[in-house]
Short mmCIF file of C-alpha atoms in Angstrom, two decimals:
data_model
loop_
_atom_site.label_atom_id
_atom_site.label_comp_id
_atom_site.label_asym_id
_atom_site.label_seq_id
_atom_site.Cartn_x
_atom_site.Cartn_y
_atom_site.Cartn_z
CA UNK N 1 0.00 0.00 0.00
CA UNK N 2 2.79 2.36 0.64
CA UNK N 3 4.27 2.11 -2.76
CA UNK N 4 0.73 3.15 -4.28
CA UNK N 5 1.44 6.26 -2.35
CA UNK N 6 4.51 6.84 -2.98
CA UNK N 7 4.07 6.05 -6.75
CA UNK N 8 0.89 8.58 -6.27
CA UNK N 9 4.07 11.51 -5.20
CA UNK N 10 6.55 11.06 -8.30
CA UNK N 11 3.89 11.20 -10.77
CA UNK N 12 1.97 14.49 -9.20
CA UNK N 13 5.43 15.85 -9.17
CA UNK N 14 5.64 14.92 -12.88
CA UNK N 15 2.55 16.03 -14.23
CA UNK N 16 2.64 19.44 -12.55
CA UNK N 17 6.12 20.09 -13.65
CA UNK N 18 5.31 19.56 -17.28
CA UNK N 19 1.39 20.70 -17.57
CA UNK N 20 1.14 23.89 -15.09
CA UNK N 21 1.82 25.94 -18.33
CA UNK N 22 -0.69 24.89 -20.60
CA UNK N 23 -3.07 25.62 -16.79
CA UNK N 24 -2.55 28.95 -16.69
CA UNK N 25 -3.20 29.30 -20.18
CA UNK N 26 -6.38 27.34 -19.85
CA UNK N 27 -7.42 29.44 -16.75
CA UNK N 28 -7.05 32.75 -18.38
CA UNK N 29 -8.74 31.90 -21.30
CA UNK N 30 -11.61 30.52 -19.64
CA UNK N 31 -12.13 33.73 -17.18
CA UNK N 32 -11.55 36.34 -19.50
CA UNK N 33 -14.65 39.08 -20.81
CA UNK N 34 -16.17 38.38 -24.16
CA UNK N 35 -16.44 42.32 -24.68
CA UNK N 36 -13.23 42.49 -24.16
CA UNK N 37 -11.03 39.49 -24.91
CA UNK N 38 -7.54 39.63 -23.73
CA UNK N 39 -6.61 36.72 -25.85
CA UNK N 40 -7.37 35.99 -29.20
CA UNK N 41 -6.27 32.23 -28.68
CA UNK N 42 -4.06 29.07 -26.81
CA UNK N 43 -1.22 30.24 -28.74
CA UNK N 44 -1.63 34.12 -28.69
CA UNK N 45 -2.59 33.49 -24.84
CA UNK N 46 1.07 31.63 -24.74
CA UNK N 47 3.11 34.58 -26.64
CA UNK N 48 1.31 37.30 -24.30
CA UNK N 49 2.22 35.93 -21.45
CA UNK N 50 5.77 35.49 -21.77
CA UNK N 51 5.93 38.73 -23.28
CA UNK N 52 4.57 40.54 -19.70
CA UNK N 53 5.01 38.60 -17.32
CA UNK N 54 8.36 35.69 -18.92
CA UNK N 55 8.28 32.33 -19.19
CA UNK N 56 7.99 32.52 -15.25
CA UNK N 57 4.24 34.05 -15.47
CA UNK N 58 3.58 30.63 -16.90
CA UNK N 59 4.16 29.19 -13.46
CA UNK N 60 2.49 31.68 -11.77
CA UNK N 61 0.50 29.90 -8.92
CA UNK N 62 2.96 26.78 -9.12
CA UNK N 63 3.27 26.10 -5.45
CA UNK N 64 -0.38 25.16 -4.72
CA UNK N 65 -0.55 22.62 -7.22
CA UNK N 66 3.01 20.99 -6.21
CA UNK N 67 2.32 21.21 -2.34
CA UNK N 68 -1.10 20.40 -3.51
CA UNK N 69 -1.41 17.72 -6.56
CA UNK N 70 1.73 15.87 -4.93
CA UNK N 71 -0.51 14.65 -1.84
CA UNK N 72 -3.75 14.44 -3.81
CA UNK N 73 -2.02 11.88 -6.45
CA UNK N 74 -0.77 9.85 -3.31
CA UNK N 75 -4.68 9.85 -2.04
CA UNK N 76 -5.72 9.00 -5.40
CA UNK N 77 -3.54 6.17 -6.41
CA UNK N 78 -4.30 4.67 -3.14
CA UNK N 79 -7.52 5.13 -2.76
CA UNK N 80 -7.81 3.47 -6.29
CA UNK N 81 -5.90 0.88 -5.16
CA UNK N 82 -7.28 -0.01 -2.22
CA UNK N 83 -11.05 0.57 -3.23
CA UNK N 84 -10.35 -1.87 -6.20
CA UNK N 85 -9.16 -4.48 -3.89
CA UNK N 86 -11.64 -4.29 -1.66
CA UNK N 87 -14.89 -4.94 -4.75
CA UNK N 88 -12.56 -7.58 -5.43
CA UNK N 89 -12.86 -8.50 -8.95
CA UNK N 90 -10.97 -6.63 -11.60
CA UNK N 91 -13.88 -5.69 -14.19
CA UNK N 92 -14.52 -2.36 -16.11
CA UNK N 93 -17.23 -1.93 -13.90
CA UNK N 94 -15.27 -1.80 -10.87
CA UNK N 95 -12.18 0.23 -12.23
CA UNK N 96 -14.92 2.90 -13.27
CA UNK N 97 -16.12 2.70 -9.44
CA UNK N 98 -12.31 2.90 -8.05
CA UNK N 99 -11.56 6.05 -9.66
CA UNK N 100 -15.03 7.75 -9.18
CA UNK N 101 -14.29 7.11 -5.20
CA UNK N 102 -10.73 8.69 -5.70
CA UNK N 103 -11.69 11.27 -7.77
CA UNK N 104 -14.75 12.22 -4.89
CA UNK N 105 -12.09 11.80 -1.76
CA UNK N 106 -9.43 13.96 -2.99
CA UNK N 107 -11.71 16.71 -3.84
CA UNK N 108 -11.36 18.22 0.00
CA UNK N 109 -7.80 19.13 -1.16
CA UNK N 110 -8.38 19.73 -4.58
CA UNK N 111 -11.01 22.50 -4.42
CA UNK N 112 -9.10 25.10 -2.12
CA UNK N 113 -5.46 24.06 -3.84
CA UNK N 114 -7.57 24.98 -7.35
CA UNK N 115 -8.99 28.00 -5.54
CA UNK N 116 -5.67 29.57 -4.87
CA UNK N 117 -4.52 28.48 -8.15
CA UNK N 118 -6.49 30.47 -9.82
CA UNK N 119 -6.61 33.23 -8.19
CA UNK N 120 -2.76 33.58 -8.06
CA UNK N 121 -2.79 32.86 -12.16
CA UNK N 122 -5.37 35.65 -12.21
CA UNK N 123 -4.07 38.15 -10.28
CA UNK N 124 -1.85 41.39 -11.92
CA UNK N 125 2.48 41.24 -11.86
CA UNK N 126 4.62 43.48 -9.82
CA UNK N 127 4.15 45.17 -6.25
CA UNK N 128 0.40 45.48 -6.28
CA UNK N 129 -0.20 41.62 -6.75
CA UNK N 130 -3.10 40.98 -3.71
CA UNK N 131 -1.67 37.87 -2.73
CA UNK N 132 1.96 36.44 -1.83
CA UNK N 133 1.31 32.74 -2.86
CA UNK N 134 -0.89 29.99 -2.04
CA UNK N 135 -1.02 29.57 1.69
CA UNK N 136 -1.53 33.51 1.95
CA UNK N 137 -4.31 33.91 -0.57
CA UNK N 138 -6.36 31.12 1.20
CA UNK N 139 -5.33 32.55 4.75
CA UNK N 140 -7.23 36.11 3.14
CA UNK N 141 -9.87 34.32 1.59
CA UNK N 142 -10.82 32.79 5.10
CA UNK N 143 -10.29 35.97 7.04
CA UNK N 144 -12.70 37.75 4.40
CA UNK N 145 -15.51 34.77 3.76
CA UNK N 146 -15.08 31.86 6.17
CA UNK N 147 -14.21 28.23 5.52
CA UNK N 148 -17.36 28.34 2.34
CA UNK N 149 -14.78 30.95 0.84
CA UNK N 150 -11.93 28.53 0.81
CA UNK N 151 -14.64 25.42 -0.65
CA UNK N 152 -15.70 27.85 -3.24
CA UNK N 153 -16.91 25.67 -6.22
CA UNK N 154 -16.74 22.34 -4.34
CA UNK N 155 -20.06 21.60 -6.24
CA UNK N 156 -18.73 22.03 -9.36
CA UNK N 157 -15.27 20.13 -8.35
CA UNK N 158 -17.14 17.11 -7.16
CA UNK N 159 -19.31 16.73 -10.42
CA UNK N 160 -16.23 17.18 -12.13
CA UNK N 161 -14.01 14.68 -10.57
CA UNK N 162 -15.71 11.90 -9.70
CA UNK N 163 -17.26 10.86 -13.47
CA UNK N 164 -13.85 12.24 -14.49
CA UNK N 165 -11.41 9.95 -13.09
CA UNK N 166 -13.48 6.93 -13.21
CA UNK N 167 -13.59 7.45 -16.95
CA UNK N 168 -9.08 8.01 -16.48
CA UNK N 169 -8.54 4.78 -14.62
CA UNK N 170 -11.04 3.07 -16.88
CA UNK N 171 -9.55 3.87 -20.08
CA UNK N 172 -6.18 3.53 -19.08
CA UNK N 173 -6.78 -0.16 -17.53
CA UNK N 174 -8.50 -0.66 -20.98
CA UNK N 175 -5.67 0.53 -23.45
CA UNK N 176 -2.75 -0.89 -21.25
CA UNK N 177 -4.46 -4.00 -21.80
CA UNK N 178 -4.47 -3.36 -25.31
CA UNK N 179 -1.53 -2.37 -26.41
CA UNK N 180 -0.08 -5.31 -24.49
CA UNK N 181 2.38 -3.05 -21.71
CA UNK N 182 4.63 -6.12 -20.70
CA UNK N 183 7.51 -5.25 -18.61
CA UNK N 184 10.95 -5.71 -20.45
CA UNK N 185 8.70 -4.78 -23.67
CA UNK N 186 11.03 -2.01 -25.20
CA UNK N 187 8.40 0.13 -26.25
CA UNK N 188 6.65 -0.15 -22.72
CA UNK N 189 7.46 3.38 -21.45
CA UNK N 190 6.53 4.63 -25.00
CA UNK N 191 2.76 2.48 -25.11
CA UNK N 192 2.28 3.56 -21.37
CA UNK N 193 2.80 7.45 -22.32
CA UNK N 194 0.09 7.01 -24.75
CA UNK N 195 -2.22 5.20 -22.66
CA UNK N 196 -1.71 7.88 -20.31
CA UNK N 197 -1.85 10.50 -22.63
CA UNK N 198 -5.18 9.36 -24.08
CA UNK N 199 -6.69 8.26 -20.63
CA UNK N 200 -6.34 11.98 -19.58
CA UNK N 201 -7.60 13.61 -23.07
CA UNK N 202 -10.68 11.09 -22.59
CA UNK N 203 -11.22 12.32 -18.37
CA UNK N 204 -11.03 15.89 -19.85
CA UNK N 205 -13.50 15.58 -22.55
CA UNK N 206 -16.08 14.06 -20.11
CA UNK N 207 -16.84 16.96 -18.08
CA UNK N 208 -15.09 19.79 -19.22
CA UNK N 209 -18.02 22.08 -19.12
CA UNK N 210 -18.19 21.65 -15.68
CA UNK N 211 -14.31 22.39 -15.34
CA UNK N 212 -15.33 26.07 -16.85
CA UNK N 213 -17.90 26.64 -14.10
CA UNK N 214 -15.78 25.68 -11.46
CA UNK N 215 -13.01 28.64 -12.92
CA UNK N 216 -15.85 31.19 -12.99
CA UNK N 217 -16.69 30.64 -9.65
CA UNK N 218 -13.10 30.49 -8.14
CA UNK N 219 -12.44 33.63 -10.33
CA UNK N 220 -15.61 35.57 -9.25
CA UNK N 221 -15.42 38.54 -7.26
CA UNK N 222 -11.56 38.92 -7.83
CA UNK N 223 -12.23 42.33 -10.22
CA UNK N 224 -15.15 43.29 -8.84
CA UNK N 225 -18.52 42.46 -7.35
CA UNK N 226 -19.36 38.53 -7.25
CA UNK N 227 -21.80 37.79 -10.63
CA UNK N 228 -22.95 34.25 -10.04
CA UNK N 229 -25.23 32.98 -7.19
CA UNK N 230 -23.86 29.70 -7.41
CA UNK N 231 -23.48 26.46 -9.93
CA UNK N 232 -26.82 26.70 -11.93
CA UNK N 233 -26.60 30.74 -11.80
CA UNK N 234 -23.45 30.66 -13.72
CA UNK N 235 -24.52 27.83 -16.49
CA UNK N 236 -27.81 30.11 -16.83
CA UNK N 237 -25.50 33.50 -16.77
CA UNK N 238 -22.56 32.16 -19.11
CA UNK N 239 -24.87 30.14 -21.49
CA UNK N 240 -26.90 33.42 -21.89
CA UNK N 241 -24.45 35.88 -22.34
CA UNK N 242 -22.08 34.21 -24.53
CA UNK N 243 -24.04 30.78 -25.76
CA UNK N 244 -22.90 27.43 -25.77
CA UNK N 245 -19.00 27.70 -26.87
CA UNK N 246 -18.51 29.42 -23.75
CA UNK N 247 -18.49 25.66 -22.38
CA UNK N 248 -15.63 24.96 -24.38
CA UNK N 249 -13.34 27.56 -23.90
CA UNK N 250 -9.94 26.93 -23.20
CA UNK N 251 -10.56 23.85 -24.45
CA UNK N 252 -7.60 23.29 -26.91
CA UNK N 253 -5.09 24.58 -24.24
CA UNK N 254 -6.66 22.08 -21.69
CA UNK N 255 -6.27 19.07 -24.29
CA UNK N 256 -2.72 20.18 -25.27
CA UNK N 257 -1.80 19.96 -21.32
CA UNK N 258 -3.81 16.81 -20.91
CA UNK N 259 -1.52 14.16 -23.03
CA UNK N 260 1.37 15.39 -21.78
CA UNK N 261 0.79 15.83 -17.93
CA UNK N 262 -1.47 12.64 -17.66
CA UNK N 263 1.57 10.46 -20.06
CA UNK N 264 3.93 11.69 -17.61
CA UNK N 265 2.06 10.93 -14.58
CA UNK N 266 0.61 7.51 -15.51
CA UNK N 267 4.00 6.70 -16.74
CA UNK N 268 5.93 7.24 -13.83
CA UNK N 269 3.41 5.74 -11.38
CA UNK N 270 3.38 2.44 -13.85
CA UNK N 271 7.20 2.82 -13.95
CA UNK N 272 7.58 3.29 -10.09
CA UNK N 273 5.24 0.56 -9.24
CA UNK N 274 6.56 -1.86 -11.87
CA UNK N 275 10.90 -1.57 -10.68
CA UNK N 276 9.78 -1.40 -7.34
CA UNK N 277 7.91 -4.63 -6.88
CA UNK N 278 9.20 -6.27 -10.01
CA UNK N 279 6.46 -8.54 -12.06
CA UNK N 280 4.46 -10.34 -10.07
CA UNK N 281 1.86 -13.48 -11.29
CA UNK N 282 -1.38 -12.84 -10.07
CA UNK N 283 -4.66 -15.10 -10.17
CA UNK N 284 -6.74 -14.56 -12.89
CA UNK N 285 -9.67 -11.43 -12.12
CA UNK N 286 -8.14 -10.48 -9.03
CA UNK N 287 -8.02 -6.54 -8.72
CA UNK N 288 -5.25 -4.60 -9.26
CA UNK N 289 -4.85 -0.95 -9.41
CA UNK N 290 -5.45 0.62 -12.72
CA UNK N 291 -1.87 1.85 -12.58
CA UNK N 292 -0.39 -1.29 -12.36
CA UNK N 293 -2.80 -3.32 -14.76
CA UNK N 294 -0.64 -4.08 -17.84
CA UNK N 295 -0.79 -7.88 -18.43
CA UNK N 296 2.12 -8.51 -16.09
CA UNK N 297 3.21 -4.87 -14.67
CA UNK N 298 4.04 -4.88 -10.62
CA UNK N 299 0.88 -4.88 -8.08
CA UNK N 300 1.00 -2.69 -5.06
CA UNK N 301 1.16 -3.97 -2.40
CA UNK N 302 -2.13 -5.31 -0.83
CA UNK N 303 -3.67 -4.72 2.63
#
């Protein structure tokens, strides 16, 4: 069980490292006014930012998610893990289940970390910046609003995440299988970055309207007066000021980050997992963690 975990760390550490980028792109994109558009695209978003702010305004808000997404893929992997084991039977079924329980635990951590995310990718350059970094901009949220103020959009995260990941451990069980990941295959890390890849492009596309909620709401009231009354009041608001494409905005930026991140996360838990334990013969249907559920790649330990 403590490998799952510790798997879980390497690849958060991974993933945020090489997808926080294409985040802040997706963030500011999604947030920004249709009357007056900032950006005119991913790739214009990209140039403008490292433009005013360098390549280092790319990262802005980079601590929360590494403090943050380090812990929550240790929780995730092994409450995948360990929720698989316990329905006992590897099926599709019960991998979907698995990650839909991960996804729903981690979201304590995940909705403030993504709270202060945001609003430190949001927030203006130089002196008169409101916050110092993560820990202080949920320390003022709480002062001004309360614990509620630091669970801002936990709606919205929960209906996100737990469809989301069931659908990202299912597929990636299903294409490891296919593509036959054996360890000492030579193209194993190469098949398990595309399983990974696609297993995160797949999550994304699932319920990324909800993911664009869930900015608005973490954004509102940071340049200005709060618009939305909550998770229905900003689908009604955003749907009838700016129609339905305003549920796929930031969209490309968000799948661009997705293969990427997820191939390097998936990969290095599989990896981790796999040279830790070393192949291990299971009986046939037993559960294993999606991470670990190549034909013959290492098990975590069990409880």
């Amino acid at each position: 069980m403590a490998l799952d975990f510790l798997a879980g760390c390497a690849g958060g550490v991974a993933g945020v490292l090489v997808g926080h980028p294409f985040d802040t792109v997706k963030v500011r994109l999604q947030v920004q006014s249709l009357e007056k558009p900032q950006y005119r695209g991913t790739l214009h978003c990209f140039q403008s930012i490292i433009k005013q702010e360098s390549v280092l305004g790319l990262y802005k808000g980079l601590g929360s998610p590494l403090m943050g997404l380090t812990f929550i893929n240790a929780l995730v992997f092994g409450v995948q893990g360990n929720t698989l084991r316990a329905l006992g039977r590897d099926t599709p079924l019960n991998q979907f289940l698995a990650g839909a329980a991960a996804g729903a635990i981690q979201c304590v951590i995940c909705c403030p970390m993504e709270l202060a995310k945001t609003r430190l990718q949001l927030q203006a350059a130089g002196p008169a910046r409101t916050y110092r970094g993560s820990l202080d901009c949920l320390a003022q949220i709480y002062r001004r609003e309360g614990l509620r103020g630091v669970n801002r959009g936990m709606t919205s995260t929960l209906l996100r995440e737990t469809p989301s990941f069931g659908v990202y451990f299912l597929s990636y069980d299903v294409l490891t299988r296919a593509l036959g990941c054996e360890p000492g295959d030579r193209l194993l890390v190469p098949k398990l970055l595309l399983a990974g890849g696609t297993s995160g492009i797949l999550s994304w596309l699932s319920t990324y309207p909800v993911d664009v909620v869930k900015s608005r709401l973490q954004a509102d009231g940071l340049r200005g007066a709060p618009r939305y009354g909550g998770f229905v009041d900003c689908v009604r608001q955003s749907y009838r000021a700016e129609g339905w494409r305003v549920f796929t905005r930031g969209l490309a930026s968000t799948l661009l980050r997705a293969f990427p991140v997820n191939a390097a996360t998936f990969a290095t838990v599989t990896v981790v997992l796999t040279y830790a334990r070393g192949p291990e013969a299971r009986p046939d249907g037993e559960a294993v963690p999606a991470a670990a559920s190549g034909p013959s790649l290492a098990q975590p330990s069990s409880l």
